[in-house]
mmCIF file of C-alpha atoms in Angstrom:
data_model
loop_
_atom_site.group_PDB
_atom_site.id
_atom_site.type_symbol
_atom_site.label_atom_id
_atom_site.label_comp_id
_atom_site.label_asym_id
_atom_site.label_seq_id
_atom_site.Cartn_x
_atom_site.Cartn_y
_atom_site.Cartn_z
ATOM 1 C CA MET A 1 80.977 118.068 82.688
ATOM 2 C CA GLU A 2 83.695 114.826 82.266
ATOM 3 C CA ALA A 3 86.757 115.725 83.407
ATOM 4 C CA ALA A 4 89.668 114.963 80.400
ATOM 5 C CA LYS A 5 92.066 112.257 79.552
ATOM 6 C CA LYS A 6 95.734 113.066 81.192
ATOM 7 C CA LEU A 7 98.591 111.911 78.869
ATOM 8 C CA TYR A 8 101.771 112.541 79.591
ATOM 9 C CA PHE A 9 104.421 112.291 76.039
ATOM 10 C CA ILE A 10 107.850 111.939 76.799
ATOM 11 C CA TYR A 11 110.100 111.616 73.455
ATOM 12 C CA ASN A 12 113.965 111.825 73.164
ATOM 13 C CA PRO A 13 114.846 115.468 70.611
ATOM 14 C CA HIS A 14 117.741 113.370 69.409
ATOM 15 C CA SER A 15 116.559 109.977 68.567
ATOM 16 C CA GLY A 16 116.983 108.983 64.503
ATOM 17 C CA ARG A 17 119.006 112.765 63.165
ATOM 18 C CA GLY A 18 116.100 113.938 66.027
ATOM 19 C CA GLN A 19 113.117 113.674 62.969
ATOM 20 C CA ILE A 20 110.291 114.514 65.453
ATOM 21 C CA ARG A 21 111.229 117.864 65.728
ATOM 22 C CA SER A 22 109.001 118.401 62.371
ATOM 23 C CA LYS A 23 106.831 116.393 63.653
ATOM 24 C CA LEU A 24 105.679 117.762 67.219
ATOM 25 C CA PHE A 25 102.642 119.989 65.882
ATOM 26 C CA ASP A 26 101.234 117.388 63.955
ATOM 27 C CA ILE A 27 101.518 114.990 66.829
ATOM 28 C CA VAL A 28 100.213 117.063 69.554
ATOM 29 C CA GLN A 29 97.278 118.025 67.269
ATOM 30 C CA ILE A 30 96.565 114.705 66.824
ATOM 31 C CA PHE A 31 96.417 113.745 71.049
ATOM 32 C CA SER A 32 94.318 117.035 71.939
ATOM 33 C CA ASP A 33 92.001 116.060 68.801
ATOM 34 C CA ALA A 34 91.694 112.802 70.956
ATOM 35 C CA GLY A 35 90.506 114.779 73.691
ATOM 36 C CA TYR A 36 93.071 114.204 75.909
ATOM 37 C CA GLU A 37 94.722 117.313 78.572
ATOM 38 C CA LEU A 38 98.627 116.920 77.738
ATOM 39 C CA THR A 39 102.013 117.160 79.805
ATOM 40 C CA VAL A 40 104.990 117.488 76.867
ATOM 41 C CA HIS A 41 108.503 116.453 78.394
ATOM 42 C CA PRO A 42 112.349 116.221 75.734
ATOM 43 C CA THR A 43 114.351 113.857 77.654
ATOM 44 C CA ARG A 44 117.392 115.548 78.632
ATOM 45 C CA GLU A 45 119.864 113.154 79.254
ATOM 46 C CA ARG A 46 120.344 108.943 79.758
ATOM 47 C CA LYS A 47 117.629 107.305 82.142
ATOM 48 C CA ASP A 48 116.033 110.830 82.435
ATOM 49 C CA ALA A 49 113.100 108.601 81.090
ATOM 50 C CA THR A 50 112.315 106.135 83.382
ATOM 51 C CA ARG A 51 113.045 108.772 86.441
ATOM 52 C CA GLN A 52 110.308 110.920 85.309
ATOM 53 C CA ILE A 53 107.983 107.941 84.226
ATOM 54 C CA GLU A 54 108.905 106.289 87.725
ATOM 55 C CA GLU A 55 107.572 109.337 89.800
ATOM 56 C CA LEU A 56 104.475 110.890 87.428
ATOM 57 C CA PRO A 57 101.949 112.073 90.118
ATOM 58 C CA GLU A 58 98.793 109.535 89.829
ATOM 59 C CA GLY A 59 96.402 110.691 87.194
ATOM 60 C CA TYR A 60 97.588 110.031 84.262
ATOM 61 C CA ASP A 61 95.726 107.652 81.506
ATOM 62 C CA LEU A 62 97.951 107.246 79.167
ATOM 63 C CA VAL A 63 101.811 107.062 78.514
ATOM 64 C CA VAL A 64 103.260 108.387 75.206
ATOM 65 C CA CYS A 65 106.984 107.678 74.468
ATOM 66 C CA SER A 66 109.079 108.655 70.996
ATOM 67 C CA GLY A 67 112.372 107.836 70.533
ATOM 68 C CA GLY A 68 114.383 104.593 70.182
ATOM 69 C CA ASP A 69 114.430 101.422 71.832
ATOM 70 C CA GLY A 70 116.761 103.005 74.198
ATOM 71 C CA THR A 71 114.117 105.935 75.184
ATOM 72 C CA MET A 72 110.963 102.842 74.603
ATOM 73 C CA ASP A 73 113.613 100.753 77.111
ATOM 74 C CA GLU A 74 113.953 103.470 79.497
ATOM 75 C CA VAL A 75 110.140 104.680 79.930
ATOM 76 C CA VAL A 76 109.538 100.762 80.486
ATOM 77 C CA GLN A 77 111.807 100.528 83.291
ATOM 78 C CA GLY A 78 109.893 103.777 84.691
ATOM 79 C CA MET A 79 106.715 101.638 84.290
ATOM 80 C CA MET A 80 107.722 98.358 85.909
ATOM 81 C CA ARG A 81 108.332 100.552 89.360
ATOM 82 C CA ARG A 82 105.477 101.635 89.549
ATOM 83 C CA GLU A 83 102.597 100.104 91.232
ATOM 84 C CA ASN A 84 99.707 101.727 88.961
ATOM 85 C CA ARG A 85 100.687 100.530 85.814
ATOM 86 C CA ILE A 86 99.427 103.044 82.873
ATOM 87 C CA PRO A 87 99.321 101.753 79.189
ATOM 88 C CA ILE A 88 102.254 103.441 76.613
ATOM 89 C CA GLY A 89 101.733 104.095 73.445
ATOM 90 C CA TYR A 90 104.986 104.045 70.933
ATOM 91 C CA ILE A 91 106.234 106.367 68.225
ATOM 92 C CA PRO A 92 109.107 105.063 67.211
ATOM 93 C CA SER A 93 112.042 107.507 65.444
ATOM 94 C CA GLY A 94 115.623 105.456 65.986
ATOM 95 C CA THR A 95 117.705 104.454 64.230
ATOM 96 C CA VAL A 96 116.106 100.306 64.263
ATOM 97 C CA ASN A 97 113.411 99.833 66.165
ATOM 98 C CA ASP A 98 112.654 96.336 66.477
ATOM 99 C CA PHE A 99 110.589 96.634 69.550
ATOM 100 C CA ALA A 100 108.206 99.206 66.959
ATOM 101 C CA ARG A 101 108.807 96.236 63.863
ATOM 102 C CA SER A 102 107.632 93.133 66.298
ATOM 103 C CA LEU A 103 104.547 94.994 67.751
ATOM 104 C CA LYS A 104 103.716 96.066 63.884
ATOM 105 C CA ILE A 105 103.564 100.031 64.552
ATOM 106 C CA PRO A 106 104.273 101.850 62.058
ATOM 107 C CA ARG A 107 107.404 103.950 61.938
ATOM 108 C CA ASN A 108 105.411 107.253 59.917
ATOM 109 C CA MET A 109 104.866 109.306 62.774
ATOM 110 C CA ALA A 110 101.636 110.449 62.396
ATOM 111 C CA GLN A 111 99.905 106.819 62.244
ATOM 112 C CA ALA A 112 102.173 105.251 65.309
ATOM 113 C CA ALA A 113 100.977 108.674 66.882
ATOM 114 C CA HIS A 114 96.757 107.878 66.062
ATOM 115 C CA ILE A 115 97.483 104.133 66.987
ATOM 116 C CA SER A 116 98.581 105.409 70.793
ATOM 117 C CA VAL A 117 95.335 107.193 71.358
ATOM 118 C CA GLU A 118 92.895 105.175 68.937
ATOM 119 C CA GLY A 119 94.584 101.604 69.402
ATOM 120 C CA ARG A 120 94.213 99.053 71.574
ATOM 121 C CA ASP A 121 95.840 97.700 74.358
ATOM 122 C CA PHE A 122 98.171 94.414 74.688
ATOM 123 C CA SER A 123 99.387 92.328 77.645
ATOM 124 C CA CYS A 124 103.312 92.708 76.577
ATOM 125 C CA ASP A 125 105.415 90.449 78.020
ATOM 126 C CA ILE A 126 108.559 91.736 79.879
ATOM 127 C CA GLY A 127 111.945 90.184 81.161
ATOM 128 C CA THR A 128 114.297 90.760 84.332
ATOM 129 C CA PHE A 129 118.092 90.481 84.296
ATOM 130 C CA ASN A 130 118.938 90.299 87.824
ATOM 131 C CA ASP A 131 117.088 93.775 89.065
ATOM 132 C CA GLU A 132 117.003 95.628 85.339
ATOM 133 C CA HIS A 133 114.081 94.820 83.132
ATOM 134 C CA PHE A 134 113.804 95.064 79.527
ATOM 135 C CA VAL A 135 111.736 94.169 76.344
ATOM 136 C CA TYR A 136 112.730 92.137 73.818
ATOM 137 C CA ILE A 137 116.210 91.207 74.021
ATOM 138 C CA ALA A 138 119.457 90.222 76.395
ATOM 139 C CA ALA A 139 122.272 89.759 74.554
ATOM 140 C CA PHE A 140 126.381 89.025 74.674
ATOM 141 C CA GLY A 141 129.115 88.387 72.180
ATOM 142 C CA ILE A 142 129.595 89.129 68.768
ATOM 143 C CA PHE A 143 127.521 92.272 67.238
ATOM 144 C CA THR A 144 126.297 92.809 70.391
ATOM 145 C CA ASP A 145 128.292 95.729 71.711
ATOM 146 C CA VAL A 146 127.630 97.123 68.520
ATOM 147 C CA SER A 147 124.197 99.523 68.645
ATOM 148 C CA TYR A 148 126.072 101.386 72.136
ATOM 149 C CA SER A 149 129.921 101.466 70.536
ATOM 150 C CA THR A 150 128.119 102.508 67.537
ATOM 151 C CA ARG A 151 129.065 106.610 67.558
ATOM 152 C CA GLN A 152 125.764 108.269 66.978
ATOM 153 C CA ASP A 153 126.718 110.341 64.064
ATOM 154 C CA ARG A 154 127.192 106.942 62.353
ATOM 155 C CA LYS A 155 124.028 105.051 63.383
ATOM 156 C CA ASN A 156 121.868 107.626 62.372
ATOM 157 C CA VAL A 157 123.899 107.982 58.974
ATOM 158 C CA LEU A 158 124.774 104.462 58.346
ATOM 159 C CA GLY A 159 121.747 103.011 59.573
ATOM 160 C CA HIS A 160 121.606 99.233 59.521
ATOM 161 C CA ILE A 161 124.796 98.843 57.842
ATOM 162 C CA ALA A 162 126.520 100.590 60.881
ATOM 163 C CA TYR A 163 125.520 97.691 63.149
ATOM 164 C CA LEU A 164 127.127 95.503 60.361
ATOM 165 C CA LEU A 165 130.445 97.503 59.593
ATOM 166 C CA GLU A 166 131.477 97.640 63.311
ATOM 167 C CA GLY A 167 130.970 93.421 63.383
ATOM 168 C CA MET A 168 132.675 92.726 60.785
ATOM 169 C CA LYS A 169 136.059 94.290 61.958
ATOM 170 C CA ARG A 170 135.614 91.915 65.239
ATOM 171 C CA LEU A 171 135.550 88.207 62.911
ATOM 172 C CA LYS A 172 138.851 87.753 63.233
ATOM 173 C CA ASN A 173 139.324 88.108 66.611
ATOM 174 C CA ILE A 174 135.621 86.497 67.860
ATOM 175 C CA PRO A 175 135.668 86.113 72.134
ATOM 176 C CA SER A 176 134.748 83.433 73.015
ATOM 177 C CA TYR A 177 133.110 82.381 77.129
ATOM 178 C CA HIS A 178 132.916 79.441 78.952
ATOM 179 C CA MET A 179 129.630 79.319 80.439
ATOM 180 C CA ARG A 180 126.945 77.061 81.897
ATOM 181 C CA LEU A 181 123.169 77.173 81.159
ATOM 182 C CA SER A 182 120.693 75.440 83.069
ATOM 183 C CA SER A 183 116.638 75.946 82.977
ATOM 184 C CA GLU A 184 114.403 73.802 82.845
ATOM 185 C CA GLU A 185 114.149 72.764 79.222
ATOM 186 C CA CYS A 186 117.882 73.013 79.078
ATOM 187 C CA ARG A 187 120.962 71.880 80.643
ATOM 188 C CA THR A 188 124.408 72.371 78.574
ATOM 189 C CA GLU A 189 127.514 74.452 79.002
ATOM 190 C CA GLY A 190 130.633 74.874 76.047
ATOM 191 C CA ASP A 191 131.908 78.292 74.708
ATOM 192 C CA TYR A 192 130.028 80.522 73.140
ATOM 193 C CA ILE A 193 130.904 83.430 71.152
ATOM 194 C CA PHE A 194 127.689 84.595 70.713
ATOM 195 C CA GLY A 195 124.250 84.234 72.943
ATOM 196 C CA MET A 196 120.727 86.327 72.927
ATOM 197 C CA VAL A 197 117.125 85.490 75.105
ATOM 198 C CA THR A 198 114.340 87.392 72.896
ATOM 199 C CA ASN A 199 110.819 88.132 72.810
ATOM 200 C CA SER A 200 111.076 89.677 69.009
ATOM 201 C CA ARG A 201 110.448 88.668 66.081
ATOM 202 C CA SER A 202 113.094 90.817 64.778
ATOM 203 C CA VAL A 203 116.806 91.765 66.145
ATOM 204 C CA GLY A 204 119.280 94.250 65.050
ATOM 205 C CA GLY A 205 117.556 95.509 62.523
ATOM 206 C CA PHE A 206 117.206 91.651 60.604
ATOM 207 C CA LYS A 207 114.922 88.978 60.552
ATOM 208 C CA SER A 208 115.994 86.513 63.079
ATOM 209 C CA ILE A 209 116.632 83.137 63.480
ATOM 210 C CA ILE A 210 114.652 82.336 66.548
ATOM 211 C CA GLY A 211 111.809 80.679 64.655
ATOM 212 C CA ARG A 212 108.588 82.096 63.284
ATOM 213 C CA LYS A 213 106.368 81.144 65.941
ATOM 214 C CA VAL A 214 107.015 83.995 68.751
ATOM 215 C CA ARG A 215 104.064 85.327 70.577
ATOM 216 C CA PHE A 216 104.398 88.748 72.803
ATOM 217 C CA ASP A 217 102.403 87.300 75.539
ATOM 218 C CA ASP A 218 103.201 83.726 75.924
ATOM 219 C CA GLY A 219 104.985 84.079 79.074
ATOM 220 C CA VAL A 220 108.340 82.220 77.258
ATOM 221 C CA PHE A 221 111.404 83.572 75.680
ATOM 222 C CA GLU A 222 113.255 82.873 72.677
ATOM 223 C CA ALA A 223 116.843 81.525 73.625
ATOM 224 C CA THR A 224 119.901 80.634 71.134
ATOM 225 C CA PHE A 225 122.894 80.747 71.996
ATOM 226 C CA ILE A 226 125.944 80.050 69.369
ATOM 227 C CA ARG A 227 128.985 77.921 69.931
ATOM 228 C CA ARG A 228 132.867 79.104 68.729
ATOM 229 C CA PRO A 229 133.843 77.722 65.504
ATOM 230 C CA GLN A 230 136.505 75.618 65.733
ATOM 231 C CA ASN A 231 138.232 76.143 62.611
ATOM 232 C CA ALA A 232 137.857 78.726 58.980
ATOM 233 C CA ALA A 233 135.539 75.427 57.679
ATOM 234 C CA GLU A 234 133.448 75.663 60.455
ATOM 235 C CA LEU A 235 133.382 79.005 60.504
ATOM 236 C CA GLN A 236 131.652 79.579 57.038
ATOM 237 C CA GLU A 237 129.047 76.606 57.856
ATOM 238 C CA LEU A 238 128.430 78.636 61.048
ATOM 239 C CA LEU A 239 127.477 81.992 58.704
ATOM 240 C CA ALA A 240 125.650 80.261 56.234
ATOM 241 C CA ALA A 241 123.405 78.900 59.043
ATOM 242 C CA ILE A 242 123.263 82.835 59.982
ATOM 243 C CA VAL A 243 122.952 84.343 56.793
ATOM 244 C CA LEU A 244 119.943 81.241 55.860
ATOM 245 C CA LYS A 245 118.556 82.064 58.658
ATOM 246 C CA GLU A 246 118.296 78.670 59.993
ATOM 247 C CA ILE A 247 119.431 76.843 63.294
ATOM 248 C CA ASP A 248 122.650 74.805 63.068
ATOM 249 C CA SER A 249 122.516 72.130 66.038
ATOM 250 C CA LYS A 250 125.804 71.459 65.567
ATOM 251 C CA TYR A 251 126.439 75.262 67.047
ATOM 252 C CA MET A 252 123.476 76.670 67.960
ATOM 253 C CA ASP A 253 121.722 75.367 71.407
ATOM 254 C CA SER A 254 118.348 77.152 70.983
ATOM 255 C CA PHE A 255 115.332 76.480 73.104
ATOM 256 C CA ARG A 256 112.306 78.663 74.697
ATOM 257 C CA THR A 257 112.015 79.405 78.519
ATOM 258 C CA SER A 258 110.277 81.535 80.967
ATOM 259 C CA HIS A 259 113.511 81.156 83.160
ATOM 260 C CA LEU A 260 117.301 80.818 82.260
ATOM 261 C CA SER A 261 120.012 80.736 84.834
ATOM 262 C CA VAL A 262 123.587 81.978 83.175
ATOM 263 C CA GLU A 263 126.760 80.990 84.563
ATOM 264 C CA SER A 264 130.221 82.323 82.952
ATOM 265 C CA GLU A 265 134.010 81.972 84.621
ATOM 266 C CA GLU A 266 134.350 85.423 83.739
ATOM 267 C CA PRO A 267 132.056 88.971 83.779
ATOM 268 C CA VAL A 268 130.741 88.637 80.381
ATOM 269 C CA PRO A 269 129.038 92.176 78.856
ATOM 270 C CA TRP A 270 125.090 92.365 77.924
ATOM 271 C CA THR A 271 123.582 94.235 75.788
ATOM 272 C CA LEU A 272 119.871 94.768 77.372
ATOM 273 C CA ASP A 273 118.026 96.410 74.308
ATOM 274 C CA GLY A 274 120.586 97.433 72.436
ATOM 275 C CA GLU A 275 121.722 99.419 75.273
ATOM 276 C CA PHE A 276 125.102 98.515 78.025
ATOM 277 C CA GLY A 277 123.589 96.246 80.386
ATOM 278 C CA GLY A 278 126.794 96.121 82.630
ATOM 279 C CA GLU A 279 129.283 93.093 83.214
ATOM 280 C CA TRP A 280 128.056 90.207 85.322
ATOM 281 C CA GLN A 281 129.731 86.346 85.988
ATOM 282 C CA SER A 282 125.910 84.961 86.461
ATOM 283 C CA ALA A 283 122.552 86.037 85.129
ATOM 284 C CA ILE A 284 119.410 85.500 86.665
ATOM 285 C CA ILE A 285 116.712 85.394 83.335
ATOM 286 C CA GLN A 286 113.055 85.900 84.388
ATOM 287 C CA ASN A 287 109.601 86.765 81.746
ATOM 288 C CA HIS A 288 106.944 88.348 83.907
ATOM 289 C CA GLN A 289 103.801 87.469 81.679
ATOM 290 C CA LYS A 290 101.518 90.051 80.152
ATOM 291 C CA ALA A 291 103.395 92.625 82.847
ATOM 292 C CA LEU A 292 103.080 95.965 80.269
ATOM 293 C CA GLN A 293 100.133 97.355 77.702
ATOM 294 C CA ILE A 294 101.461 98.535 75.205
ATOM 295 C CA ARG A 295 99.029 100.603 72.779
ATOM 296 C CA ILE A 296 99.030 98.572 69.221
ATOM 297 C CA ASP A 297 96.947 98.755 65.884
ATOM 298 C CA ASN A 298 93.145 97.434 66.223
#
């Protein structure tokens, strides 16, 4: 008799108002009906998912995680540290779920569970920021600290609006950082209020300003750095460009690259996939093409 396939299911019980609790039975049933022998693990603390996946014994055929982008990010961190990497299924249950949206993984948890066991493996690019991995964004500046400084309860109640409100409070005194950017495609320096290196069509829940031709397996990131406006009129021009989701070359350096070096005169707080990624004066951001397999819809 053929041995049963093994599935490791790890979920964040607090993500997205804890909505997974009411769906847990259905999800487990879907996995069981697909012929998998199951191990289920609710995460207990930050970085628990990374540890569990990194130390997962050999013999599993599939890892499925449920939570927000932060949970997915932790699972990816753990998987990238393994010698033998296993495909990952994703059941989004967070507030924003940019990564799931970009890969057209539905918010309906039962549908996402079906895709996890019945879908196809898609080889996805993964980024490194110095020694840390990220899935879809490394960013700094205005709006970027929002997702980890907004209290969880407000994040749940207000959803996307919380992201905006937190950012708007900071418009009066916008911090900027003097930086040198260098890649094969672009060498420049200036005072920047915001920068992002992404592999996503949607960032912070908004369709992005990074262009429509994003592919997740092409080995390059889309980089957009926004220069500091010098006066109120320039600020209005810049905001108009952001609202219209258009690149304005006067205020934005936008390019594609697989390898970028960022040097700044002072430590800059970065966010990686919506979680605090530390403060850095220099960063090497690199794309690892098709490094990981993610289950997506057929």
